[in-house]
CSV table of C-alpha atoms in Angstrom, one decimal:
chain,number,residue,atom,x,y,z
H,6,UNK,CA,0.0,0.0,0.0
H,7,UNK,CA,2.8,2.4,0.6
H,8,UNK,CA,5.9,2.3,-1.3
H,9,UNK,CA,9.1,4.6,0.4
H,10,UNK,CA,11.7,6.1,-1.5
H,11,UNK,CA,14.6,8.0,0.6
H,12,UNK,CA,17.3,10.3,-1.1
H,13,UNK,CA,19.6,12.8,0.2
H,14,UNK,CA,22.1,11.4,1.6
H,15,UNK,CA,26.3,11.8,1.4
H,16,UNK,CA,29.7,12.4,2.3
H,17,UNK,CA,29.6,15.8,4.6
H,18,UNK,CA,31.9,16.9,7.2
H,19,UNK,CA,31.1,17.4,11.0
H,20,UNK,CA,29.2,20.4,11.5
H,21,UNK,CA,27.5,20.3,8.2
H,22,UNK,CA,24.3,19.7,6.9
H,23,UNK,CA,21.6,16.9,4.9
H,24,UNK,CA,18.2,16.7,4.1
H,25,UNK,CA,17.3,13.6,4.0
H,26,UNK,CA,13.8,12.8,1.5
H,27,UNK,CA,11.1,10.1,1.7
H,28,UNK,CA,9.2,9.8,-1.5
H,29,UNK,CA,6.0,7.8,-0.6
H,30,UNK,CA,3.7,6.4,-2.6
H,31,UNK,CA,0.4,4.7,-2.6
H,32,UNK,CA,-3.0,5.3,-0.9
H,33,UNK,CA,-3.8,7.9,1.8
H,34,UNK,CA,-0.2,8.9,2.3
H,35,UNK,CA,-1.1,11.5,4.8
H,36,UNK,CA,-3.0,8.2,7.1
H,37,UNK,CA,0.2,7.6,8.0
H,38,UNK,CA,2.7,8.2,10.8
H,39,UNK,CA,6.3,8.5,9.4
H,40,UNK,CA,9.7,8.0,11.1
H,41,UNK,CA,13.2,7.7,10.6
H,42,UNK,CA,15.6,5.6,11.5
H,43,UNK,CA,19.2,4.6,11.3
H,44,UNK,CA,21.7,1.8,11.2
H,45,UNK,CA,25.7,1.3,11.9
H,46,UNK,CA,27.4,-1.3,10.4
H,47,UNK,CA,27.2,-4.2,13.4
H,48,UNK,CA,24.5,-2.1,15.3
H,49,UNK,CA,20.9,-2.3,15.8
H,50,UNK,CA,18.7,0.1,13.6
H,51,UNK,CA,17.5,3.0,16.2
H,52,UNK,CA,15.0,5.6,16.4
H,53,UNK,CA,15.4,9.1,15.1
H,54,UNK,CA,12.4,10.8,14.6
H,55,UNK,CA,8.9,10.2,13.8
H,56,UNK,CA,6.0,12.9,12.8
H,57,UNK,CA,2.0,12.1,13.4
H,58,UNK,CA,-0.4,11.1,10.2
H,59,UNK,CA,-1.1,15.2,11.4
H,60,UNK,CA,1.7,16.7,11.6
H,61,UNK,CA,0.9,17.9,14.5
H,62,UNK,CA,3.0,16.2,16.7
H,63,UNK,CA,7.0,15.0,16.3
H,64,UNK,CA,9.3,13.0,18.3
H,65,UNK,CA,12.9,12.8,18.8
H,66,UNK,CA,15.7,10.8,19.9
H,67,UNK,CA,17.5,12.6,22.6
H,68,UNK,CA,20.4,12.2,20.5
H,69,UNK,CA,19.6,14.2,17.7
H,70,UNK,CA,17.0,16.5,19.3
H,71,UNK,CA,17.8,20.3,18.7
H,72,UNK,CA,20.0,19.4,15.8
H,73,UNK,CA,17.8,17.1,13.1
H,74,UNK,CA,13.9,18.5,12.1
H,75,UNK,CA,11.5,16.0,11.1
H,76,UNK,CA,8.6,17.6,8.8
H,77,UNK,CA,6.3,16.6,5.6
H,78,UNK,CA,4.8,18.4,2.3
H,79,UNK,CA,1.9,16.7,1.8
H,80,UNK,CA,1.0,18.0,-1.5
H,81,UNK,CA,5.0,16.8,-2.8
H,82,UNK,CA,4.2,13.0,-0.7
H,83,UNK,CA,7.3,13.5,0.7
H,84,UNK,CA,8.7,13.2,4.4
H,85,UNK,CA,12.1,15.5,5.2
H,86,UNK,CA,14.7,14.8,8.0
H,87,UNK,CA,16.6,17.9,8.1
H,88,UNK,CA,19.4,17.4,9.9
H,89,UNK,CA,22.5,19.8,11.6
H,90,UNK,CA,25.5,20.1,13.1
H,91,UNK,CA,26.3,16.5,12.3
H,92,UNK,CA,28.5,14.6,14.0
H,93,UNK,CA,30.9,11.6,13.5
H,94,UNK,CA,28.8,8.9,15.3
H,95,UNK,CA,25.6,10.2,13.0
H,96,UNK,CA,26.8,8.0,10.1
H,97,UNK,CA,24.9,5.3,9.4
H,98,UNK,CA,22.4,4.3,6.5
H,99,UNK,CA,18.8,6.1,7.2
H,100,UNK,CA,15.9,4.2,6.4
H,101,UNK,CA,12.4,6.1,6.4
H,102,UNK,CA,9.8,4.1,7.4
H,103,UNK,CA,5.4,4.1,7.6
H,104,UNK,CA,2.8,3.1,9.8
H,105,UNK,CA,-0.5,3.3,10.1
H,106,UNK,CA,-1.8,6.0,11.8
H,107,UNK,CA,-0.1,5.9,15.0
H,108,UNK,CA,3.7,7.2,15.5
H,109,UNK,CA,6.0,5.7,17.9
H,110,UNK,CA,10.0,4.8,18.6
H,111,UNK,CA,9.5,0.7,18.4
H,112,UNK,CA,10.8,-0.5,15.2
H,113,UNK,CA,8.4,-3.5,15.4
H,114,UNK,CA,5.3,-0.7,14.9
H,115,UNK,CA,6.0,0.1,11.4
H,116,UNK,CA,4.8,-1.4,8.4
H,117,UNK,CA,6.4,-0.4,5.5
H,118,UNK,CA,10.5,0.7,4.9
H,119,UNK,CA,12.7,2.0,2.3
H,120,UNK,CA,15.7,1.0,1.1
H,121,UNK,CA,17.8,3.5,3.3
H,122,UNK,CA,20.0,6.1,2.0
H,123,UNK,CA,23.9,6.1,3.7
H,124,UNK,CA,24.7,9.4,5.8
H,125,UNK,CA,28.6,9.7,6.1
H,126,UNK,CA,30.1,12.8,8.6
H,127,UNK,CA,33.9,12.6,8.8
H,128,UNK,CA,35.8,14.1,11.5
């Protein structure tokens, strides 16, 4: 039902800045809750951010809070993960991911995942 797409992602220094992209696709985009999430090589994937069906309401990891921005364009079907000041340890691949309705941190709560786009910050 809903196909993810994310882009945006690179070879940046610390300090600098990404957007990251999710293209969805499919029926009643806007239904559903989005997050992102990341993975080191020989780590588990963990929670970034995630942003209500709404809008209305976004969540952070501590981690990344005050430095990455989580937002969506409806009209474009598209989910942003704006992110700053990055740091070393912020490299990983970020996958953006959907589920239905209801936002949350738990991997196991969401339905549908991209293919991941790789985030590299060099010291």
């Amino acid at each position: 039902q809903v196909q993810l797409v994310e882009s945006g992602g690179g070879l940046v220094q610390a300090g600098a800045s990404l957007r990251l992209s999710c293209a969805a696709s499919g029926r009643s985009f806007s239904n559903w809750a989005m997050g992102w999430f990341r993975q080191a090589p020989g780590k588990e994937r963990e929670f970034v951010a995630t942003i209500s069906w709404s809008g209305r309401s976004t969540d952070y990891a501590d981690f990344v809070k005050g430095r990455f921005t989580i937002s969506r364009a409806y009209a474009k079907n598209t989910v942003y993960l704006e992110m700053n000041s990055l740091k070393p340890e912020d490299t990983a691949v970020y996958y953006c991911a959907a589920a239905e309705y209801f936002s949350s941190r738990l991997v196991r709560e969401y339905d549908y995942w991209g293919q991941g786009t790789q985030v590299t910050v060099s010291s």
